[in-house]
XYZ file of C-alpha atoms in Angstrom:
528
model
C -38.341 -13.909 33.628
C -35.131 -13.153 31.536
C -33.456 -15.809 29.265
C -30.505 -16.271 27.545
C -32.494 -17.166 24.247
C -32.879 -14.234 21.757
C -35.932 -12.822 22.063
C -38.531 -12.138 19.068
C -42.310 -11.114 17.860
C -43.473 -13.646 15.377
C -46.803 -13.877 14.069
C -49.254 -17.435 14.577
C -51.758 -18.479 11.979
C -54.379 -16.365 13.627
C -52.287 -13.268 12.512
C -52.180 -13.065 16.370
C -48.334 -11.480 17.488
C -46.908 -13.966 19.928
C -43.302 -12.013 21.701
C -41.052 -13.896 23.487
C -40.191 -14.320 26.479
C -43.394 -13.850 28.064
C -42.941 -14.311 31.264
C -43.968 -17.584 31.687
C -41.933 -21.249 30.836
C -41.672 -22.026 27.165
C -41.078 -24.903 24.734
C -39.837 -23.265 21.660
C -39.751 -25.612 18.359
C -38.476 -24.790 15.368
C -39.546 -26.645 12.231
C -39.910 -26.440 8.445
C -42.593 -28.479 6.608
C -40.412 -30.238 3.812
C -38.623 -32.485 6.796
C -39.805 -35.900 7.559
C -38.421 -35.604 11.118
C -40.027 -32.239 11.417
C -43.386 -34.452 10.472
C -42.963 -37.012 13.023
C -42.222 -34.498 15.749
C -45.391 -31.885 15.251
C -47.749 -34.683 16.870
C -45.547 -34.908 19.888
C -45.568 -31.064 19.925
C -49.290 -31.016 20.183
C -49.327 -33.574 22.580
C -47.128 -31.616 24.644
C -49.546 -28.257 23.872
C -52.167 -30.306 24.826
C -51.099 -31.415 28.201
C -49.498 -28.560 29.445
C -50.467 -25.292 27.372
C -52.127 -23.881 29.724
C -49.234 -23.756 32.162
C -46.528 -22.911 29.407
C -46.333 -21.213 26.192
C -45.908 -24.371 24.102
C -44.713 -22.865 20.215
C -44.035 -24.034 17.418
C -42.189 -22.185 14.574
C -41.816 -22.791 10.751
C -39.687 -21.913 8.478
C -42.314 -21.270 5.763
C -45.218 -19.699 5.621
C -47.038 -22.150 3.465
C -45.202 -24.809 5.000
C -46.732 -23.642 8.048
C -50.419 -24.166 6.878
C -49.763 -27.593 5.581
C -48.131 -28.384 8.860
C -51.467 -27.135 10.415
C -53.557 -28.979 8.325
C -51.778 -32.404 7.519
C -51.527 -33.113 11.535
C -54.611 -31.408 12.379
C -52.211 -28.793 14.940
C -54.058 -26.540 17.589
C -50.688 -25.474 19.452
C -49.349 -21.721 17.913
C -47.860 -22.343 15.041
C -45.241 -18.497 14.284
C -44.286 -17.320 10.908
C -40.238 -17.138 10.773
C -40.280 -17.303 6.736
C -37.656 -14.352 6.515
C -35.501 -16.597 9.532
C -34.202 -13.893 10.909
C -35.228 -15.466 14.200
C -34.015 -19.070 13.263
C -30.588 -17.071 12.618
C -30.707 -15.500 15.568
C -31.016 -18.638 17.681
C -28.318 -20.071 16.148
C -29.153 -23.676 15.508
C -28.126 -26.146 12.558
C -30.942 -28.898 12.284
C -34.626 -28.940 12.601
C -36.302 -30.035 14.740
C -34.924 -27.848 16.942
C -36.050 -27.648 20.806
C -35.760 -25.685 23.332
C -37.002 -25.703 27.101
C -36.989 -22.499 28.964
C -37.813 -23.339 32.306
C -38.731 -21.776 35.329
C -35.642 -20.736 35.835
C -35.557 -18.810 32.629
C -32.174 -20.371 31.031
C -32.501 -22.489 28.183
C -31.573 -26.220 28.191
C -29.090 -27.631 25.395
C -31.450 -27.976 22.521
C -32.290 -31.142 21.056
C -31.864 -31.180 17.153
C -33.259 -34.085 15.403
C -35.195 -36.704 16.848
C -33.274 -39.346 19.378
C -36.586 -40.914 21.493
C -34.867 -41.334 24.791
C -33.677 -37.580 24.650
C -37.296 -36.319 24.137
C -38.679 -38.644 26.619
C -35.954 -37.241 29.010
C -37.182 -33.811 27.748
C -40.852 -34.440 28.406
C -40.085 -35.916 31.580
C -38.754 -32.687 32.633
C -41.282 -30.538 31.307
C -43.611 -31.990 33.346
C -41.930 -31.913 36.619
C -40.811 -28.484 36.206
C -44.420 -27.811 35.406
C -45.441 -30.466 38.422
C -48.143 -31.587 35.879
C -48.754 -35.134 34.650
C -46.483 -36.334 31.910
C -48.181 -35.877 28.576
C -49.647 -38.379 26.155
C -47.111 -39.868 24.359
C -47.086 -43.312 22.588
C -43.284 -43.399 22.619
C -42.948 -47.276 22.284
C -44.488 -46.558 19.186
C -42.350 -43.975 17.561
C -38.809 -44.761 16.151
C -35.606 -44.904 18.345
C -33.796 -42.286 16.066
C -34.746 -40.052 12.645
C -31.460 -37.540 11.707
C -33.147 -33.930 11.630
C -32.716 -31.699 8.198
C -30.730 -28.801 7.418
C -31.905 -25.262 8.757
C -33.443 -23.686 6.199
C -31.724 -20.494 7.147
C -28.131 -21.957 6.294
C -29.305 -22.684 3.020
C -26.074 -20.590 1.213
C -27.903 -17.858 -0.428
C -30.177 -17.236 2.077
C -27.535 -17.576 4.913
C -25.236 -14.762 3.562
C -28.384 -12.591 3.165
C -29.373 -12.888 6.981
C -26.185 -12.258 7.791
C -25.641 -8.912 5.652
C -29.239 -7.948 6.925
C -28.482 -9.026 10.720
C -28.657 -6.017 13.726
C -24.930 -7.077 14.070
C -24.160 -6.969 10.588
C -20.446 -5.164 9.603
C -22.582 -3.087 6.667
C -22.787 0.464 7.514
C -23.585 1.852 3.688
C -26.747 3.320 2.860
C -29.639 0.720 1.237
C -31.026 1.612 -1.738
C -34.265 0.464 -2.205
C -35.297 -1.026 -5.848
C -38.809 -1.357 -6.791
C -39.989 -4.512 -7.895
C -41.156 -3.160 -11.425
C -37.673 -1.506 -11.685
C -35.088 -3.843 -13.870
C -31.779 -3.423 -11.379
C -28.945 -3.338 -14.038
C -31.143 -0.235 -15.754
C -31.704 1.208 -12.155
C -27.474 1.434 -11.536
C -27.379 2.582 -15.197
C -29.613 5.673 -14.335
C -28.328 6.366 -11.112
C -24.861 6.714 -12.783
C -23.392 3.997 -11.083
C -21.632 2.332 -13.985
C -18.702 2.983 -16.282
C -20.940 2.640 -19.764
C -20.502 -1.312 -19.091
C -22.984 -3.454 -17.099
C -22.383 -4.253 -13.649
C -22.980 -6.112 -10.203
C -25.339 -5.524 -8.249
C -24.138 -4.946 -4.605
C -26.675 -6.793 -2.469
C -25.909 -6.970 0.993
C -25.129 -10.504 1.018
C -22.309 -9.876 -2.159
C -21.113 -7.137 -0.198
C -20.920 -9.232 2.841
C -18.890 -12.099 0.737
C -16.451 -9.679 -0.449
C -15.285 -8.293 2.828
C -14.312 -11.945 3.658
C -11.757 -11.592 1.474
C -10.167 -9.092 3.461
C -8.833 -9.229 7.818
C -8.984 -5.366 7.650
C -11.707 -3.302 9.545
C -14.477 -2.999 7.879
C -15.644 0.456 8.795
C -12.013 1.467 8.306
C -10.763 4.156 5.940
C -8.696 3.810 3.599
C -8.281 7.078 1.588
C -9.789 10.316 0.742
C -10.746 10.082 -2.662
C -10.235 13.279 -5.223
C -11.850 15.335 -6.062
C -14.906 15.049 -3.765
C -12.449 14.320 -0.987
C -14.881 11.786 0.213
C -13.183 9.026 2.772
C -14.014 5.557 1.507
C -13.756 2.970 3.935
C -13.081 -1.009 3.722
C -17.109 -1.255 2.757
C -17.279 0.901 0.029
C -14.393 -0.087 -1.122
C -15.843 -3.744 -1.099
C -19.473 -2.341 -2.772
C -17.676 -0.988 -5.409
C -15.540 -4.472 -5.898
C -18.594 -6.029 -6.199
C -19.966 -4.272 -9.131
C -16.763 -4.571 -10.569
C -17.053 -7.958 -10.933
C -14.261 -8.978 -8.291
C -13.763 -12.024 -6.321
C -13.336 -11.835 -2.624
C -9.799 -12.689 -2.701
C -9.188 -9.642 -5.105
C -10.161 -6.933 -2.053
C -6.600 -6.625 -0.995
C -5.365 -5.805 -4.186
C -7.860 -3.597 -4.780
C -7.557 -1.526 -1.351
C -3.777 -1.275 -2.161
C -4.738 0.068 -5.581
C -6.773 2.757 -4.048
C -4.954 3.871 -1.122
C -1.675 3.388 -4.017
C -4.135 6.033 -6.735
C -5.040 8.333 -3.420
C -1.965 9.329 -2.315
C -0.901 13.268 -2.559
C 1.808 11.563 -5.364
C -0.075 9.929 -7.306
C -2.254 13.234 -7.765
C -5.461 11.189 -9.073
C -7.185 14.483 -9.340
C -4.905 15.701 -11.660
C -5.234 12.242 -13.508
C -8.375 12.850 -13.777
C -8.812 16.685 -14.536
C -6.278 16.870 -17.529
C -7.522 16.996 -21.179
C -4.562 14.593 -21.907
C -6.654 11.925 -21.141
C -4.717 10.153 -18.270
C -5.238 6.864 -16.197
C -4.002 4.434 -13.872
C -1.980 1.962 -15.245
C -1.975 -0.679 -12.451
C 1.106 -3.351 -11.884
C 0.801 -6.616 -9.556
C 4.288 -8.251 -7.810
C 4.632 -10.959 -5.816
C 3.167 -13.989 -4.798
C -0.684 -12.906 -4.638
C -0.255 -12.856 -8.711
C -0.538 -16.907 -8.371
C -2.873 -17.228 -5.221
C -5.284 -15.235 -7.274
C -5.013 -16.372 -10.757
C -3.842 -13.112 -12.336
C -2.875 -13.143 -16.105
C 0.851 -12.571 -16.466
C 1.924 -14.447 -20.160
C -0.363 -14.587 -23.335
C -2.794 -11.840 -24.181
C -1.771 -10.107 -20.045
C -2.625 -6.836 -20.981
C -6.106 -7.740 -22.723
C -9.150 -9.223 -22.185
C -9.994 -12.611 -20.747
C -8.698 -12.907 -17.101
C -10.855 -11.953 -14.545
C -8.511 -10.737 -11.552
C -6.285 -8.517 -14.350
C -9.802 -6.922 -15.436
C -12.225 -6.237 -12.414
C -9.557 -5.092 -9.852
C -8.319 -2.510 -12.427
C -12.159 -1.539 -13.062
C -12.759 -1.631 -8.780
C -10.155 0.972 -8.556
C -11.676 2.948 -11.125
C -15.144 2.664 -10.270
C -14.118 3.589 -6.465
C -12.384 6.999 -8.034
C -15.752 7.535 -10.334
C -18.621 6.635 -7.890
C -16.658 7.867 -4.182
C -14.294 10.764 -5.396
C -17.215 11.503 -8.055
C -14.686 11.492 -11.032
C -16.873 11.370 -14.015
C -16.794 12.699 -17.795
C -18.048 15.996 -18.010
C -17.493 16.536 -14.487
C -13.637 16.486 -13.274
C -12.712 14.146 -15.879
C -12.137 16.564 -18.152
C -10.472 14.172 -21.101
C -10.597 15.477 -24.290
C -10.842 12.451 -25.971
C -10.232 9.932 -22.719
C -8.496 5.940 -23.798
C -9.599 3.115 -22.853
C -7.874 2.327 -20.119
C -10.201 4.641 -17.668
C -12.269 0.857 -17.853
C -9.352 -0.851 -16.610
C -5.824 -1.226 -16.914
C -4.269 -3.909 -14.451
C -1.501 -7.299 -15.244
C 0.939 -8.902 -13.173
C 4.359 -9.311 -13.854
C 6.024 -12.755 -14.959
C 8.850 -12.680 -12.460
C 9.683 -15.958 -13.536
C 9.914 -15.051 -16.786
C 12.373 -12.204 -16.062
C 16.391 -11.778 -15.753
C 15.821 -8.940 -13.790
C 14.777 -8.001 -10.688
C 10.912 -7.415 -10.318
C 9.414 -4.214 -10.274
C 8.495 -4.258 -6.804
C 12.310 -5.502 -5.543
C 13.286 -2.268 -7.425
C 11.596 -0.273 -5.830
C 12.597 -1.316 -2.460
C 10.235 -4.122 -1.763
C 11.203 -7.434 -0.110
C 10.904 -10.210 -3.194
C 8.076 -12.097 -0.939
C 6.261 -8.861 -0.748
C 2.947 -8.446 -3.000
C 2.830 -5.002 -4.501
C 0.791 -2.863 -6.639
C 2.521 -0.032 -8.306
C 0.381 2.687 -9.759
C 1.530 4.530 -13.100
C -0.342 7.463 -14.714
C -0.744 6.564 -18.366
C -1.814 8.633 -21.250
C -1.379 6.134 -23.962
C -0.876 2.653 -24.210
C -0.390 -0.089 -24.971
C 1.506 0.573 -27.727
C 3.174 -2.378 -29.524
C 6.976 -1.996 -30.639
C 7.387 -4.918 -33.433
C 10.724 -6.416 -33.670
C 11.222 -9.664 -35.740
C 14.523 -9.652 -37.092
C 16.740 -8.230 -34.622
C 19.309 -10.571 -33.303
C 21.785 -9.120 -31.322
C 21.132 -7.792 -28.097
C 22.011 -4.195 -28.616
C 19.735 -4.072 -31.979
C 16.335 -5.379 -29.712
C 17.219 -3.031 -27.223
C 17.949 -0.381 -29.790
C 14.079 -0.814 -31.544
C 12.498 -0.915 -27.689
C 14.419 2.531 -27.385
C 12.635 3.601 -30.811
C 9.674 2.164 -29.650
C 8.981 5.049 -27.164
C 10.421 8.100 -29.406
C 7.014 9.152 -29.738
C 5.897 8.834 -26.061
C 4.373 12.680 -26.041
C 5.826 13.536 -29.475
C 9.437 12.703 -31.351
C 10.173 16.711 -31.236
C 9.982 16.465 -27.298
C 12.883 15.617 -25.671
C 14.225 15.649 -22.304
C 11.315 15.278 -20.694
C 10.205 14.669 -17.079
C 7.830 12.053 -18.191
C 7.543 8.233 -16.827
C 6.849 5.286 -19.348
C 6.073 1.347 -18.892
C 8.141 -0.596 -21.135
C 6.738 -4.165 -21.145
C 9.433 -6.481 -22.587
C 7.617 -9.910 -23.982
C 9.679 -13.018 -23.490
C 11.190 -13.540 -26.860
C 12.479 -10.054 -26.866
C 13.638 -10.832 -23.265
C 15.817 -14.160 -24.773
C 17.455 -11.836 -27.940
C 18.348 -9.217 -25.295
C 19.939 -12.105 -23.211
C 21.452 -14.113 -26.047
C 25.161 -13.300 -25.323
C 25.030 -13.202 -21.628
C 23.562 -10.856 -18.607
C 21.983 -7.429 -19.753
C 21.047 -5.468 -17.263
C 17.930 -2.928 -17.225
C 20.537 -0.328 -16.505
C 22.348 -0.907 -19.610
C 18.955 -0.970 -21.830
C 17.925 2.012 -20.104
C 21.140 3.803 -21.787
C 20.896 1.948 -25.056
C 17.300 3.242 -25.536
C 18.205 6.705 -23.911
C 21.168 6.699 -26.506
C 19.427 5.848 -29.615
C 16.293 8.467 -28.770
C 19.383 11.329 -28.743
C 18.911 14.437 -30.997
C 20.771 17.688 -31.384
C 18.374 20.282 -29.741
C 18.196 21.747 -33.059
C 15.770 18.973 -34.189
C 13.227 19.853 -31.533
C 12.786 23.672 -32.752
C 9.887 23.906 -33.921
C 8.940 24.324 -37.922
C 7.178 23.960 -40.998
C 6.734 20.462 -40.336
C 5.296 20.492 -36.460
C 4.864 23.834 -34.775
C 5.427 21.740 -31.912
C 8.592 21.832 -30.139
C 11.391 24.943 -28.809
C 9.675 27.987 -30.091
C 11.810 29.491 -32.944
C 12.284 33.189 -30.812
C 13.914 30.964 -28.067
C 15.904 28.622 -30.386
C 17.165 32.151 -32.034
C 18.794 32.862 -28.528
C 20.919 29.858 -28.440
C 24.296 29.477 -29.477
C 24.616 26.849 -31.684
C 26.781 24.994 -29.629
C 23.387 24.609 -27.546
C 21.485 23.281 -30.496
C 23.988 21.159 -31.284
C 24.207 19.626 -27.786
C 22.735 16.053 -27.734
C 19.117 15.930 -26.148
C 18.293 12.026 -25.321
C 14.245 11.633 -25.132
C 13.892 11.261 -21.730
C 15.366 13.744 -18.956
C 16.776 10.768 -17.013
C 16.939 6.895 -17.398
C 15.182 6.704 -14.244
C 11.870 7.579 -15.482
C 11.847 4.158 -17.918
C 10.356 1.486 -15.772
C 10.714 -1.809 -17.322
C 8.828 -5.000 -16.766
C 8.290 -8.821 -18.406
C 4.954 -10.274 -19.440
C 3.365 -11.663 -22.591
C 3.184 -14.974 -24.662
C 6.199 -17.232 -24.886
C 5.813 -16.733 -28.651
C 6.000 -13.597 -30.352
C 8.430 -10.873 -30.548
C 5.906 -8.165 -30.033
C 6.559 -5.667 -26.586
C 4.653 -2.655 -25.856
C 5.061 0.439 -24.286
C 2.668 2.883 -22.324
C 3.575 6.478 -22.335
C 3.106 8.514 -18.800
C 1.862 11.885 -17.778
C 4.082 14.883 -16.478
C 6.340 13.357 -13.719
C 6.515 15.303 -10.270
C 5.063 17.751 -8.333
C 3.073 19.229 -11.702
C 1.953 15.788 -12.220
C 1.893 12.736 -11.245
C 4.414 10.188 -9.408
C 4.623 6.367 -9.508
C 3.175 5.178 -6.667
C 3.871 1.595 -5.047
C 1.977 -0.127 -2.027
C 2.158 -3.672 -0.368
C -0.872 -5.277 -0.664
C -1.760 -6.490 3.231
C -4.557 -8.585 4.243
């Protein structure tokens, strides 16, 4: 006999293995001990067993091991009580309420299950079974039973249990290697010992947590998102989800993490070089578009600091992917001399609504309604730029420029180096107090106030950095007198708005070498 019901192999109360299907008609009843309606139904099921047990398998499937023994003793049951305390069979059969009773008759297909207890339905089922088996009816005092009793929620649907079961089920999308942790081991210490951590505690990536994380995206679980240097390992959506769990992300953050991984793993961004350089460069991630509000990112007070889960964990998750999948670990391919705290995480959102300018992602060719993440390779920051006195637009713009003078070193000018300037709202107000102050004008002002004659770039007794004296000796006086702005081009100055509405403190991130020899800024659209 074949049936439409999932097969199983469970042990009964005597330890005997019972396999379904057996080739005989069967009545399968799922119950749990702490359900009053299951206790009401238990004597009825026993009566069915006594009447028809020679011609059909009348089995009770209990959802708790100790509860099965209690049911047996409480009702004097002799029918086989099968142990489904792992609840995998309950999940496979897919009911919601216990008792859930299935009759698989001679034809092999189960009738619609009875859930709960409606006396009229149970009587009709009893008549059908007796008719199918051509046997006398079971001895049940139907008139003494209530007309109706609601069932109880099946134990396999308890939220924590259900997620675990889905993650462990045969059809689970999870394919990553599972690591067994001994019961005596501390799982948090185990993850440290295995080298999974960036130095901070991790959230254990249990199958149910990973499955919950994967609910945050519509992308295929086994889709390859990127090839992660330096080990050039393919990273799937599943593996990103595992690291997002460890970082402490919520499922709704996952699309942002995925886009962040896509951005830093491009050839243009050159995450291998970012990690390998002794300068201590690290990704700085800026998020734009509607998703900022949808997932609760911080773009105002303390936007560059602690206190916001989305900001902190998105950046950390991207870093963990590079570490755990790509293999970039300090002492290995991460060769930073000092490193910097941004290697833990640095991610924030631009406060587009507080900005008089086009947001970063629109400047970079996206639509305003797009959600976008932009990756910068930065060696230091945020370095505060303090100006509480300037009252004129060009004054505050000059201060912002002088704040960028220290990128790399004040004696190094005309460098193709990216800088990320984060302008606070009060400085924005000063910039625009006399009218529009475009970003282009701000960039020009920064270049103007940082311009120095090339002669000041020559190495001397104060600092050996800069133009070698031997090279300077070959230059004409006109060349040495020529003006050298801080940046090779104003396009290397990237400007966003973030921060509290109170306080005249902007900030700058200093970049690594830009271009083929270093890292380019990369933006990726955030998809579901």
